[in-house]
Tab-separated table of C-alpha atoms in Angstrom:
chain	number	residue	atom	x	y	z
J	1	MET	CA	0.000	0.000	0.000
J	2	THR	CA	1.303	3.489	-0.875
J	3	SER	CA	0.218	6.991	0.004
J	4	ASP	CA	-0.930	9.618	-2.480
J	5	ARG	CA	2.618	10.954	-2.477
J	6	GLY	CA	4.022	7.586	-3.511
J	7	ARG	CA	5.608	6.801	-0.141
J	8	PRO	CA	4.965	3.460	1.533
J	9	ARG	CA	1.953	3.594	3.831
J	10	GLY	CA	1.484	1.413	6.872
J	11	HIS	CA	-1.687	0.040	8.382
J	12	SER	CA	-3.450	-0.508	11.669
J	13	ASP	CA	-5.250	-3.501	13.149
J	14	VAL	CA	-7.522	-3.460	16.189
J	15	LEU	CA	-7.631	-6.296	18.720
J	16	VAL	CA	-10.677	-6.543	20.994
J	17	GLY	CA	-12.125	-9.006	23.481
J	18	LEU	CA	-15.405	-10.517	22.288
J	19	GLN	CA	-16.885	-11.429	25.674
J	20	TYR	CA	-16.817	-9.955	29.200
J	21	GLY	CA	-13.061	-9.598	29.633
J	22	ASP	CA	-10.228	-11.866	30.768
J	23	GLU	CA	-10.135	-13.547	27.345
J	24	GLY	CA	-6.343	-13.461	27.184
J	25	LYS	CA	-6.004	-10.369	25.001
J	26	ALA	CA	-2.566	-9.549	26.399
J	27	LYS	CA	-1.278	-13.005	25.485
J	28	ILE	CA	-2.312	-12.495	21.847
J	29	ILE	CA	-0.906	-8.951	21.779
J	30	ASP	CA	2.380	-10.352	23.063
J	31	LEU	CA	2.250	-13.100	20.420
J	32	LEU	CA	1.556	-10.719	17.513
J	33	ALA	CA	3.743	-7.786	18.599
J	34	PRO	CA	6.762	-8.753	16.405
J	35	ASP	CA	4.589	-8.028	13.345
J	36	TYR	CA	4.014	-4.388	14.399
J	37	ASP	CA	5.990	-1.217	15.022
J	38	VAL	CA	3.594	0.305	17.565
J	39	VAL	CA	1.149	-1.217	20.071
J	40	ALA	CA	-1.321	1.356	21.375
J	41	ARG	CA	-4.067	1.651	23.993
J	42	PHE	CA	-7.177	3.681	23.165
J	43	ASN	CA	-9.518	3.349	26.151
J	44	GLY	CA	-9.772	2.528	29.844
J	45	GLY	CA	-7.239	2.963	32.598
J	46	ALA	CA	-6.116	1.155	35.722
J	47	ASN	CA	-9.319	-0.906	35.694
J	48	ALA	CA	-7.670	-3.326	33.253
J	49	GLY	CA	-5.568	-6.299	34.296
J	50	HIS	CA	-3.591	-7.802	31.414
J	51	THR	CA	-1.397	-10.784	32.294
J	52	ILE	CA	1.572	-11.821	30.145
J	53	ASP	CA	3.474	-15.097	30.624
J	54	THR	CA	6.639	-15.282	28.528
J	55	PRO	CA	10.128	-16.779	28.810
J	56	SER	CA	11.201	-13.291	29.936
J	57	GLY	CA	8.876	-13.312	32.917
J	58	ARG	CA	5.293	-12.824	34.072
J	59	VAL	CA	3.746	-9.403	34.603
J	60	VAL	CA	0.254	-8.016	35.168
J	61	LEU	CA	-0.176	-4.712	33.339
J	62	GLN	CA	-2.914	-2.166	33.911
J	63	GLN	CA	-2.132	0.897	31.804
J	64	VAL	CA	0.923	0.078	29.703
J	65	PRO	CA	0.308	-1.688	26.355
J	66	SER	CA	1.086	-5.403	26.415
J	67	ALA	CA	4.110	-5.478	24.090
J	68	VAL	CA	6.574	-4.569	26.843
J	69	PHE	CA	8.861	-7.559	26.178
J	70	HIS	CA	9.434	-6.629	22.513
J	71	GLN	CA	12.297	-4.149	22.364
J	72	GLY	CA	11.620	-3.005	18.807
J	73	CYS	CA	8.028	-2.046	19.506
J	74	GLU	CA	6.956	1.477	20.482
J	75	LEU	CA	4.146	1.725	23.048
J	76	TYR	CA	1.503	4.460	22.929
J	77	ILE	CA	-1.217	5.505	25.378
J	78	GLY	CA	-3.819	7.438	23.413
J	79	SER	CA	-5.970	10.389	24.396
J	80	GLY	CA	-9.009	8.172	24.986
J	81	CYS	CA	-7.394	6.667	28.090
J	82	VAL	CA	-7.672	7.946	31.655
J	83	LEU	CA	-4.540	7.876	33.786
J	84	ASN	CA	-3.853	6.903	37.361
J	85	LEU	CA	-0.510	8.666	37.444
J	86	VAL	CA	0.829	7.077	40.623
J	87	LYS	CA	-0.057	3.570	39.465
J	88	LEU	CA	1.457	4.224	36.051
J	89	ARG	CA	4.719	5.365	37.609
J	90	ASP	CA	4.718	2.273	39.861
J	91	GLU	CA	3.983	0.029	36.880
J	92	LEU	CA	6.984	1.391	35.019
J	93	ALA	CA	9.147	0.849	38.119
J	94	LEU	CA	7.929	-2.755	38.340
J	95	LEU	CA	8.892	-3.324	34.717
J	96	ARG	CA	12.348	-1.871	35.336
J	97	SER	CA	12.777	-4.335	38.198
J	98	VAL	CA	12.393	-7.215	35.695
J	99	GLY	CA	14.742	-5.621	33.179
J	100	VAL	CA	12.292	-3.716	30.977
J	101	ASP	CA	12.998	0.030	30.753
J	102	LEU	CA	10.417	1.899	28.685
J	103	ALA	CA	11.978	5.368	28.941
J	104	ASP	CA	12.668	5.497	25.190
J	105	ARG	CA	9.722	3.378	24.020
J	106	LEU	CA	6.575	4.667	25.749
J	107	ARG	CA	4.696	7.722	24.464
J	108	ILE	CA	1.683	9.162	26.289
J	109	SER	CA	-0.809	11.645	24.833
J	110	ASP	CA	-0.923	14.815	26.909
J	111	ARG	CA	-4.701	14.897	26.380
J	112	CYS	CA	-5.355	11.839	28.544
J	113	ALA	CA	-7.747	12.671	31.365
J	114	VAL	CA	-6.327	12.323	34.875
J	115	VAL	CA	-8.116	10.308	37.563
J	116	GLN	CA	-8.458	12.729	40.475
J	117	PRO	CA	-8.909	12.096	44.219
J	118	VAL	CA	-12.599	13.014	43.989
J	119	HIS	CA	-13.073	10.263	41.418
J	120	PHE	CA	-11.801	7.625	43.836
J	121	LEU	CA	-14.135	8.893	46.556
J	122	LEU	CA	-17.169	8.842	44.297
J	123	ASP	CA	-16.382	5.428	42.827
J	124	ARG	CA	-15.903	3.759	46.197
J	125	ARG	CA	-19.107	5.320	47.446
J	126	THR	CA	-21.347	4.250	44.561
J	127	GLY	CA	-19.486	1.747	42.373
J	128	ALA	CA	-20.038	-1.391	44.466
J	129	ALA	CA	-23.615	-1.726	43.202
J	130	ILE	CA	-22.379	-2.498	39.693
J	131	GLY	CA	-19.094	-4.153	40.665
J	132	THR	CA	-16.560	-1.525	39.593
J	133	THR	CA	-12.882	-1.863	40.453
J	134	GLY	CA	-12.960	1.266	42.623
J	135	ASN	CA	-10.249	2.952	40.550
J	136	GLY	CA	-12.266	6.094	39.813
J	137	ILE	CA	-12.570	5.352	36.111
J	138	GLY	CA	-16.322	5.963	35.747
J	139	PRO	CA	-16.374	9.307	37.584
J	140	CYS	CA	-13.341	10.419	35.571
J	141	TYR	CA	-15.073	9.686	32.268
J	142	ALA	CA	-18.232	11.330	33.623
J	143	ASP	CA	-16.311	14.528	34.381
J	144	ARG	CA	-14.747	14.391	30.938
J	145	ALA	CA	-18.261	14.502	29.468
J	146	ALA	CA	-19.572	17.072	31.975
J	147	ARG	CA	-16.506	19.338	31.498
J	148	THR	CA	-17.379	21.566	34.469
J	149	ARG	CA	-18.759	21.116	37.978
J	150	ASP	CA	-20.557	24.100	39.562
J	151	GLY	CA	-18.995	26.345	36.980
J	152	VAL	CA	-15.462	25.097	37.657
J	153	ARG	CA	-13.499	22.969	35.233
J	154	ALA	CA	-13.836	19.275	36.158
J	155	ASN	CA	-12.016	17.468	33.348
J	156	LEU	CA	-8.293	17.807	33.962
J	157	GLN	CA	-5.777	16.469	31.459
J	158	LEU	CA	-2.179	15.414	31.809
J	159	ARG	CA	-1.067	18.576	30.032
J	160	ASP	CA	-2.754	20.670	32.754
J	161	LEU	CA	-0.678	19.059	35.491
J	162	LEU	CA	2.508	19.598	33.527
J	163	ALA	CA	1.744	23.218	32.566
J	164	ASP	CA	0.372	24.429	35.903
J	165	PRO	CA	0.988	21.958	38.748
J	166	ALA	CA	-0.010	24.304	41.568
J	167	GLY	CA	-3.208	25.543	39.915
J	168	THR	CA	-4.268	22.036	38.938
J	169	ALA	CA	-3.633	20.793	42.470
J	170	GLU	CA	-5.913	23.533	43.820
J	171	LEU	CA	-8.698	22.474	41.458
J	172	MET	CA	-8.406	18.830	42.517
J	173	LEU	CA	-8.447	19.638	46.224
J	174	ALA	CA	-11.367	22.040	45.782
J	175	ALA	CA	-13.366	19.197	44.254
J	176	VAL	CA	-12.586	16.883	47.174
J	177	GLU	CA	-13.489	19.197	50.054
J	178	PRO	CA	-17.302	19.257	49.516
J	179	GLU	CA	-17.336	15.452	49.358
J	180	LEU	CA	-15.730	15.239	52.802
J	181	GLU	CA	-17.977	17.778	54.538
J	182	GLY	CA	-19.769	16.295	57.514
J	183	GLU	CA	-17.512	13.264	57.729
J	184	PRO	CA	-16.235	12.648	61.297
J	185	ASP	CA	-12.637	12.302	60.103
J	186	ALA	CA	-12.832	14.947	57.379
J	187	GLY	CA	-9.686	16.740	58.569
J	188	GLU	CA	-7.522	13.637	58.533
J	189	ARG	CA	-8.887	12.547	55.184
J	190	LEU	CA	-8.229	15.938	53.633
J	191	VAL	CA	-4.603	15.687	54.758
J	192	ALA	CA	-4.421	12.281	53.095
J	193	GLU	CA	-5.900	13.698	49.887
J	194	ARG	CA	-3.328	16.497	49.877
J	195	GLU	CA	-0.637	13.829	50.073
J	196	ARG	CA	-2.299	11.950	47.216
J	197	VAL	CA	-2.303	15.087	45.055
J	198	ALA	CA	1.360	15.713	45.852
J	199	ALA	CA	2.184	12.135	44.756
J	200	MET	CA	0.244	12.713	41.531
J	201	LEU	CA	2.233	15.842	40.739
J	202	GLU	CA	5.512	14.035	41.414
J	203	SER	CA	4.410	11.170	39.167
J	204	ALA	CA	3.396	13.542	36.377
J	205	GLU	CA	6.807	15.180	36.504
J	206	ALA	CA	8.521	11.783	36.369
J	207	LEU	CA	6.449	10.896	33.297
J	208	ARG	CA	7.108	14.223	31.533
J	209	PRO	CA	9.825	12.879	29.157
J	210	MET	CA	7.348	10.312	27.805
J	211	VAL	CA	4.477	12.752	27.228
J	212	THR	CA	3.791	14.056	23.730
J	213	ALA	CA	1.703	17.046	22.678
J	214	ASP	CA	1.974	15.994	19.020
J	215	ARG	CA	-1.517	14.830	18.034
J	216	THR	CA	-0.259	13.704	14.613
J	217	HIS	CA	2.404	11.403	16.046
J	218	LEU	CA	0.798	8.100	14.990
J	219	ALA	CA	-0.632	9.450	11.740
J	220	ARG	CA	2.804	10.547	10.551
J	221	LYS	CA	4.407	7.248	11.547
J	222	VAL	CA	1.783	5.181	9.708
J	223	ALA	CA	1.942	7.422	6.645
J	224	ASP	CA	5.653	6.585	6.540
J	225	GLY	CA	5.016	2.833	6.728
J	226	ALA	CA	4.584	1.980	10.410
J	227	ARG	CA	2.266	-0.851	11.448
J	228	VAL	CA	0.045	-0.248	14.497
J	229	LEU	CA	-1.827	-2.746	16.647
J	230	PHE	CA	-4.506	-1.231	18.891
J	231	GLU	CA	-5.183	-3.049	22.160
J	232	GLY	CA	-8.652	-2.817	23.690
J	233	ALA	CA	-8.534	-2.535	27.477
J	234	GLN	CA	-12.029	-3.899	28.144
J	235	SER	CA	-14.234	-6.122	25.984
J	236	LEU	CA	-17.141	-5.598	23.603
J	237	LEU	CA	-19.925	-6.816	25.883
J	238	LEU	CA	-18.883	-4.186	28.441
J	239	ASP	CA	-19.138	-1.210	26.066
J	240	VAL	CA	-20.831	1.775	27.682
J	241	VAL	CA	-23.529	1.835	24.956
J	242	GLN	CA	-23.647	-1.655	23.446
J	243	GLY	CA	-23.356	-3.491	26.787
J	244	ASP	CA	-26.174	-4.131	29.265
J	245	GLN	CA	-26.625	-1.033	31.421
J	246	PRO	CA	-25.631	-0.339	34.125
J	247	TYR	CA	-23.275	-3.340	34.266
J	248	VAL	CA	-20.734	-1.978	31.797
J	249	THR	CA	-17.463	-0.119	31.794
J	250	SER	CA	-17.491	3.655	31.379
J	251	SER	CA	-15.766	3.920	28.001
J	252	HIS	CA	-16.331	2.741	24.446
J	253	THR	CA	-14.628	-0.610	23.823
J	254	LEU	CA	-15.627	-1.064	20.167
J	255	PRO	CA	-13.100	-1.351	17.308
J	256	GLY	CA	-14.087	1.998	15.837
J	257	GLN	CA	-13.154	3.730	19.079
J	258	ALA	CA	-9.507	2.894	18.408
J	259	TYR	CA	-9.441	5.680	15.849
J	260	VAL	CA	-10.930	8.225	18.251
J	261	GLY	CA	-9.126	7.377	21.490
J	262	GLY	CA	-6.010	6.114	19.705
J	263	ASP	CA	-5.329	9.274	17.700
J	264	LEU	CA	-5.148	7.794	14.195
J	265	PRO	CA	-7.348	8.363	11.114
J	266	PRO	CA	-9.557	5.331	10.301
J	267	ARG	CA	-8.324	5.324	6.695
J	268	TYR	CA	-5.439	3.091	7.816
J	269	HIS	CA	-7.616	0.301	9.241
J	270	ARG	CA	-6.900	-3.203	7.929
J	271	HIS	CA	-8.192	-6.007	10.197
J	272	THR	CA	-10.305	-6.357	13.326
J	273	ILE	CA	-9.006	-9.225	15.458
J	274	GLY	CA	-11.252	-10.778	18.084
J	275	VAL	CA	-10.178	-12.757	21.141
J	276	ALA	CA	-12.505	-15.101	23.010
J	277	LYS	CA	-12.040	-17.948	25.438
J	278	ALA	CA	-13.621	-21.366	25.487
J	279	VAL	CA	-14.350	-21.318	29.236
J	280	VAL	CA	-16.238	-18.034	29.523
J	281	SER	CA	-16.138	-15.916	32.669
J	282	ARG	CA	-17.535	-12.664	33.951
J	283	VAL	CA	-16.440	-10.465	36.849
J	284	GLY	CA	-19.027	-8.136	38.316
J	285	HIS	CA	-22.792	-8.086	38.209
J	286	GLY	CA	-24.981	-8.190	35.107
J	287	PRO	CA	-26.543	-10.545	32.562
J	288	PHE	CA	-24.624	-13.700	31.646
J	289	PRO	CA	-26.831	-15.884	29.407
J	290	SER	CA	-24.621	-18.997	29.413
J	291	GLU	CA	-23.729	-18.914	33.128
J	292	LEU	CA	-23.450	-22.342	34.729
J	293	GLY	CA	-25.859	-22.222	37.630
J	294	GLY	CA	-27.689	-19.141	36.382
J	295	GLU	CA	-29.047	-16.863	39.095
J	296	ARG	CA	-27.671	-19.117	41.845
J	297	SER	CA	-24.154	-18.566	40.502
J	298	ALA	CA	-24.673	-14.803	40.318
J	299	ALA	CA	-25.865	-14.815	43.938
J	300	TYR	CA	-22.822	-16.868	45.014
J	301	PHE	CA	-20.535	-14.356	43.330
J	302	ALA	CA	-22.273	-11.408	45.016
J	303	GLU	CA	-21.893	-13.062	48.426
J	304	ALA	CA	-18.219	-13.821	47.726
J	305	CYS	CA	-17.598	-10.171	46.918
J	306	ARG	CA	-19.380	-9.071	50.095
J	307	THR	CA	-17.509	-11.450	52.394
J	308	GLY	CA	-14.134	-11.534	50.650
J	309	ARG	CA	-14.447	-15.219	49.889
J	310	GLY	CA	-12.021	-16.230	47.151
J	311	ARG	CA	-9.637	-18.762	45.728
J	312	ALA	CA	-8.160	-19.973	49.032
J	313	GLU	CA	-11.538	-20.657	50.643
J	314	GLU	CA	-12.922	-22.536	47.646
J	315	GLN	CA	-9.870	-24.708	47.245
J	316	ALA	CA	-9.785	-25.519	50.951
J	317	GLU	CA	-13.438	-26.596	51.071
J	318	HIS	CA	-14.053	-28.404	47.776
J	319	ASP	CA	-12.624	-31.148	45.591
J	320	PRO	CA	-12.961	-29.847	42.010
J	321	LEU	CA	-13.031	-33.332	40.475
J	322	GLU	CA	-15.921	-34.300	42.728
J	323	LEU	CA	-17.800	-31.129	41.787
J	324	LEU	CA	-17.071	-31.725	38.103
J	325	GLY	CA	-18.970	-35.016	38.183
J	326	SER	CA	-22.071	-33.424	39.710
J	327	PRO	CA	-25.235	-33.070	37.595
J	328	ASP	CA	-25.703	-29.559	39.014
J	329	PRO	CA	-24.374	-26.857	36.609
J	330	LEU	CA	-23.468	-24.684	39.606
J	331	ASP	CA	-21.050	-27.357	40.808
J	332	VAL	CA	-19.602	-27.810	37.320
J	333	GLY	CA	-18.987	-24.072	37.076
J	334	ALA	CA	-17.209	-24.043	40.445
J	335	ALA	CA	-15.058	-27.008	39.379
J	336	LEU	CA	-14.048	-25.320	36.126
J	337	ARG	CA	-13.222	-22.123	38.006
J	338	MET	CA	-10.896	-24.037	40.326
J	339	LEU	CA	-9.329	-26.200	37.624
J	340	THR	CA	-8.720	-23.352	35.179
J	341	GLY	CA	-7.739	-20.612	37.643
J	342	GLU	CA	-10.631	-18.265	36.964
J	343	TYR	CA	-10.069	-15.796	39.776
J	344	GLY	CA	-9.351	-12.073	39.709
J	345	SER	CA	-5.646	-11.492	39.023
J	346	GLY	CA	-5.460	-8.813	41.695
J	347	THR	CA	-8.361	-9.525	44.044
J	348	GLY	CA	-8.477	-13.332	43.955
J	349	ARG	CA	-12.265	-13.149	43.897
J	350	PRO	CA	-14.071	-15.890	41.962
J	351	ARG	CA	-15.241	-15.260	38.425
J	352	ARG	CA	-18.655	-16.388	37.252
J	353	ILE	CA	-18.310	-19.264	34.760
J	354	GLY	CA	-20.361	-20.046	31.658
J	355	LEU	CA	-20.470	-22.140	28.512
J	356	LEU	CA	-19.003	-20.930	25.242
J	357	ASP	CA	-21.934	-18.960	23.760
J	358	LEU	CA	-21.686	-19.248	19.978
J	359	GLU	CA	-24.790	-17.183	19.231
J	360	GLN	CA	-23.355	-14.360	21.329
J	361	LEU	CA	-20.030	-14.602	19.475
J	362	ARG	CA	-21.774	-14.624	16.095
J	363	GLU	CA	-23.589	-11.421	17.005
J	364	GLN	CA	-20.361	-9.670	18.017
J	365	VAL	CA	-18.541	-10.821	14.874
J	366	THR	CA	-21.354	-9.513	12.681
J	367	LEU	CA	-22.011	-6.273	14.548
J	368	HIS	CA	-18.381	-5.194	14.768
J	369	GLY	CA	-16.900	-6.600	11.566
J	370	VAL	CA	-14.521	-9.020	13.260
J	371	ASP	CA	-12.279	-10.553	10.597
J	372	VAL	CA	-10.492	-13.318	12.529
J	373	VAL	CA	-10.686	-14.872	15.992
J	374	TYR	CA	-8.240	-16.322	18.502
J	375	LEU	CA	-9.904	-18.765	20.913
J	376	ASN	CA	-8.023	-19.185	24.196
J	377	LYS	CA	-8.272	-21.849	26.924
J	378	THR	CA	-9.320	-24.447	24.359
J	379	ASP	CA	-7.229	-27.046	26.179
J	380	CYS	CA	-9.420	-26.560	29.274
J	381	LEU	CA	-12.391	-28.055	27.430
J	382	ALA	CA	-10.803	-31.469	28.039
J	383	HIS	CA	-12.086	-31.190	31.630
J	384	TYR	CA	-15.599	-31.817	30.337
J	385	GLY	CA	-14.532	-35.419	29.750
J	386	ASP	CA	-15.039	-35.996	33.485
J	387	SER	CA	-18.377	-34.173	33.631
J	388	HIS	CA	-21.931	-35.418	33.268
J	389	TYR	CA	-22.172	-33.748	29.844
J	390	GLY	CA	-20.123	-36.546	28.257
J	391	GLY	CA	-18.677	-34.045	25.784
J	392	VAL	CA	-18.016	-30.353	25.243
J	393	PRO	CA	-21.216	-28.306	25.696
J	394	VAL	CA	-21.628	-25.058	23.738
J	395	GLN	CA	-24.601	-22.737	23.951
J	396	LEU	CA	-26.561	-22.034	20.781
J	397	ALA	CA	-29.407	-19.986	22.267
J	398	ALA	CA	-30.089	-18.295	25.577
J	399	ALA	CA	-32.593	-19.605	28.107
J	400	ALA	CA	-36.145	-18.313	28.105
J	401	PRO	CA	-36.965	-15.810	30.885
J	402	GLY	CA	-37.234	-17.563	34.247
J	403	GLU	CA	-35.456	-20.707	33.052
J	404	GLU	CA	-31.936	-21.914	33.857
J	405	GLY	CA	-29.784	-23.082	30.969
J	406	GLY	CA	-30.255	-22.394	27.279
J	407	ARG	CA	-30.206	-24.596	24.186
J	408	ILE	CA	-26.866	-26.383	24.027
J	409	GLN	CA	-25.048	-28.734	21.682
J	410	VAL	CA	-22.659	-31.330	23.095
J	411	LEU	CA	-19.629	-31.951	20.878
J	412	PRO	CA	-17.052	-34.760	21.110
J	413	VAL	CA	-14.738	-34.264	24.069
J	414	PHE	CA	-10.993	-33.768	23.644
J	415	ASP	CA	-8.719	-36.481	24.944
J	416	ALA	CA	-6.682	-34.883	27.740
J	417	GLU	CA	-3.543	-36.872	26.946
J	418	GLN	CA	-3.703	-35.842	23.296
J	419	VAL	CA	-4.106	-32.202	24.326
J	420	ARG	CA	-1.039	-32.423	26.573
J	421	ALA	CA	0.909	-34.015	23.724
J	422	ALA	CA	-0.172	-31.219	21.387
J	423	VAL	CA	1.021	-28.608	23.872
J	424	ALA	CA	4.391	-30.332	24.120
J	425	ALA	CA	4.694	-30.413	20.317
J	426	LEU	CA	3.944	-26.728	19.732
J	427	PRO	CA	4.588	-24.612	17.679
J	428	GLY	CA	3.763	-27.310	15.135
J	429	LEU	CA	0.183	-28.347	14.380
J	430	ASP	CA	0.669	-32.065	13.757
J	431	GLY	CA	-0.254	-33.091	17.281
J	432	ILE	CA	-3.576	-31.221	17.488
J	433	PRO	CA	-6.329	-33.801	18.208
J	434	ALA	CA	-8.805	-34.379	15.374
J	435	SER	CA	-11.656	-33.632	17.781
J	436	MET	CA	-10.164	-30.194	18.492
J	437	LEU	CA	-9.847	-29.439	14.775
J	438	ALA	CA	-13.458	-30.510	14.258
J	439	PHE	CA	-14.455	-28.248	17.150
J	440	LYS	CA	-12.596	-25.343	15.525
J	441	GLU	CA	-14.434	-25.864	12.238
J	442	TYR	CA	-17.798	-26.077	14.011
J	443	VAL	CA	-17.129	-22.785	15.836
J	444	GLU	CA	-16.113	-21.091	12.585
J	445	GLN	CA	-19.331	-22.171	10.912
J	446	ARG	CA	-21.487	-20.963	13.798
J	447	ILE	CA	-19.836	-17.551	14.321
J	448	GLY	CA	-18.997	-16.681	10.704
J	449	ALA	CA	-15.283	-15.949	11.066
J	450	PRO	CA	-12.064	-17.971	10.782
J	451	VAL	CA	-10.475	-19.127	14.026
J	452	ILE	CA	-6.786	-18.596	13.290
J	453	GLY	CA	-5.403	-19.532	16.701
J	454	LEU	CA	-6.242	-21.906	19.550
J	455	GLY	CA	-4.846	-21.132	22.979
J	456	LEU	CA	-3.522	-24.240	24.744
J	457	GLY	CA	-2.058	-22.560	27.819
J	458	PRO	CA	-1.280	-19.090	29.210
J	459	GLU	CA	2.210	-18.775	27.746
J	460	ARG	CA	2.942	-17.048	24.441
J	461	ASP	CA	4.278	-20.220	22.809
J	462	ARG	CA	1.230	-22.302	23.768
J	463	THR	CA	-0.886	-21.089	20.881
J	464	ALA	CA	-1.644	-23.267	17.877
J	465	GLU	CA	-1.581	-20.811	14.975
J	466	PHE	CA	-3.231	-21.615	11.656
J	467	ALA	CA	-2.509	-18.176	10.178
J	468	ARG	CA	-1.408	-14.709	11.256
J	469	PRO	CA	-3.081	-11.407	10.385
J	470	ASP	CA	-0.122	-10.400	8.194
J	471	THR	CA	-0.674	-13.449	5.964
J	472	LEU	CA	-4.379	-12.827	5.456
J	473	THR	CA	-4.539	-9.685	3.355
J	474	GLY	CA	-4.895	-11.459	0.023
J	475	ALA	CA	-6.910	-14.490	1.113
J	476	LEU	CA	-9.059	-13.064	3.901
J	477	SER	CA	-12.094	-12.126	1.835
J	478	GLY	CA	-12.473	-15.652	0.455
J	479	ALA	CA	-11.982	-17.275	3.849
J	480	LEU	CA	-14.532	-14.964	5.420
J	481	SER	CA	-17.035	-15.555	2.655
J	482	GLY	CA	-16.796	-19.321	3.113
J	483	SER	CA	-17.125	-19.159	6.878
J	484	ARG	CA	-20.046	-16.762	6.837
J	485	GLN	CA	-21.964	-18.652	4.180
J	486	ALA	CA	-21.530	-21.876	6.153
J	487	GLY	CA	-22.725	-20.127	9.318
J	488	ALA	CA	-25.718	-18.483	7.682
């Protein structure tokens, strides 16, 4: 591809999660990063938790794009993100402690909104009802939309802190004071908030060398041939508009948002890459049509959040293999959670577990123009061999109102030994069980998009790849046409 001036022109791809989060997006970003010059974030903030397992180490990232272990890759945090400055500084320090220094690789838009002390107060006061992370993300985005509060500017950007630290600090503290009025320990808390603001200003100053005011930075790089991969922080079913209110995140998570919050014209878009996982999970409250145990599971999760019950308590009280053999879907969900490690990476709280919902995936593929899909945790489906299902259950339609469990199809189960042998044989494809390949083809037909990678473990090299996005440009339209006609 060339530009109008005859120079080589690059392209951009967007990678998004197709479910409720925790699909393993960071693993796929880390896998694909060598094919790109820039990996960029376009939404969200410290409410993300992206885990990367590589030969270089294991890290959990919140705000930094997930290509940290690839030295030749620039990282960019776009203007659509909101920043917890102290956490970002700490995250960079953590990376330095494992030998990754991003001083010359990370660029941050100076138009990112800053999460202020008042946002933390508001989120912790009201966010529990919808299961937020308490990181102030929603109130920050709300102030970005409101712009002012009582006639005073409410949306503060990184460039404000750098241009006028003292004045910006006054604005942040002025917003906090009314929220503390009447509290018995208001004086002590205000002192603590002053300390928080001081830490924010110090963090902003430490980040200054990485901050750019150049809004054409990515556009110029791509016009000169750079390849960009956008990384969605949260997933499609949690989009602030397309998700089920109020149980959503506070930003747009859709592929198109990459070109608003990521600071690049959409003319450079090439592929939309979707990531899903075969054992589906959801953190937080809200609808979950394929949830094992239905409303009983949702109630168990709510109680676990209230009491702090998590991984340690479940593993101490239950034998997952015994639960797996139970005819009760609630027990099967608990067993899969324990066997596959479906707990919050930071909190340890249990995630709600559901079947792979193919109708839901088909809708997301169609609605958002998803070109190709990576399906993670496919190896975990072998656990169903010890369940009462006698095979791998997938959901084809949601349950009717008031009923538990939708219409499912049970497919041949994967032999666990064959799966382990396939993992050992990677990166080759010869050892992939025939039943897993048949499962892949069935999923493609139902969702209308090629599955170009199967995740067989959390590490980068435990992915069975059938193609890569860079190899698809010429053949993608035919592959998509075949898949979508078969799924029609």
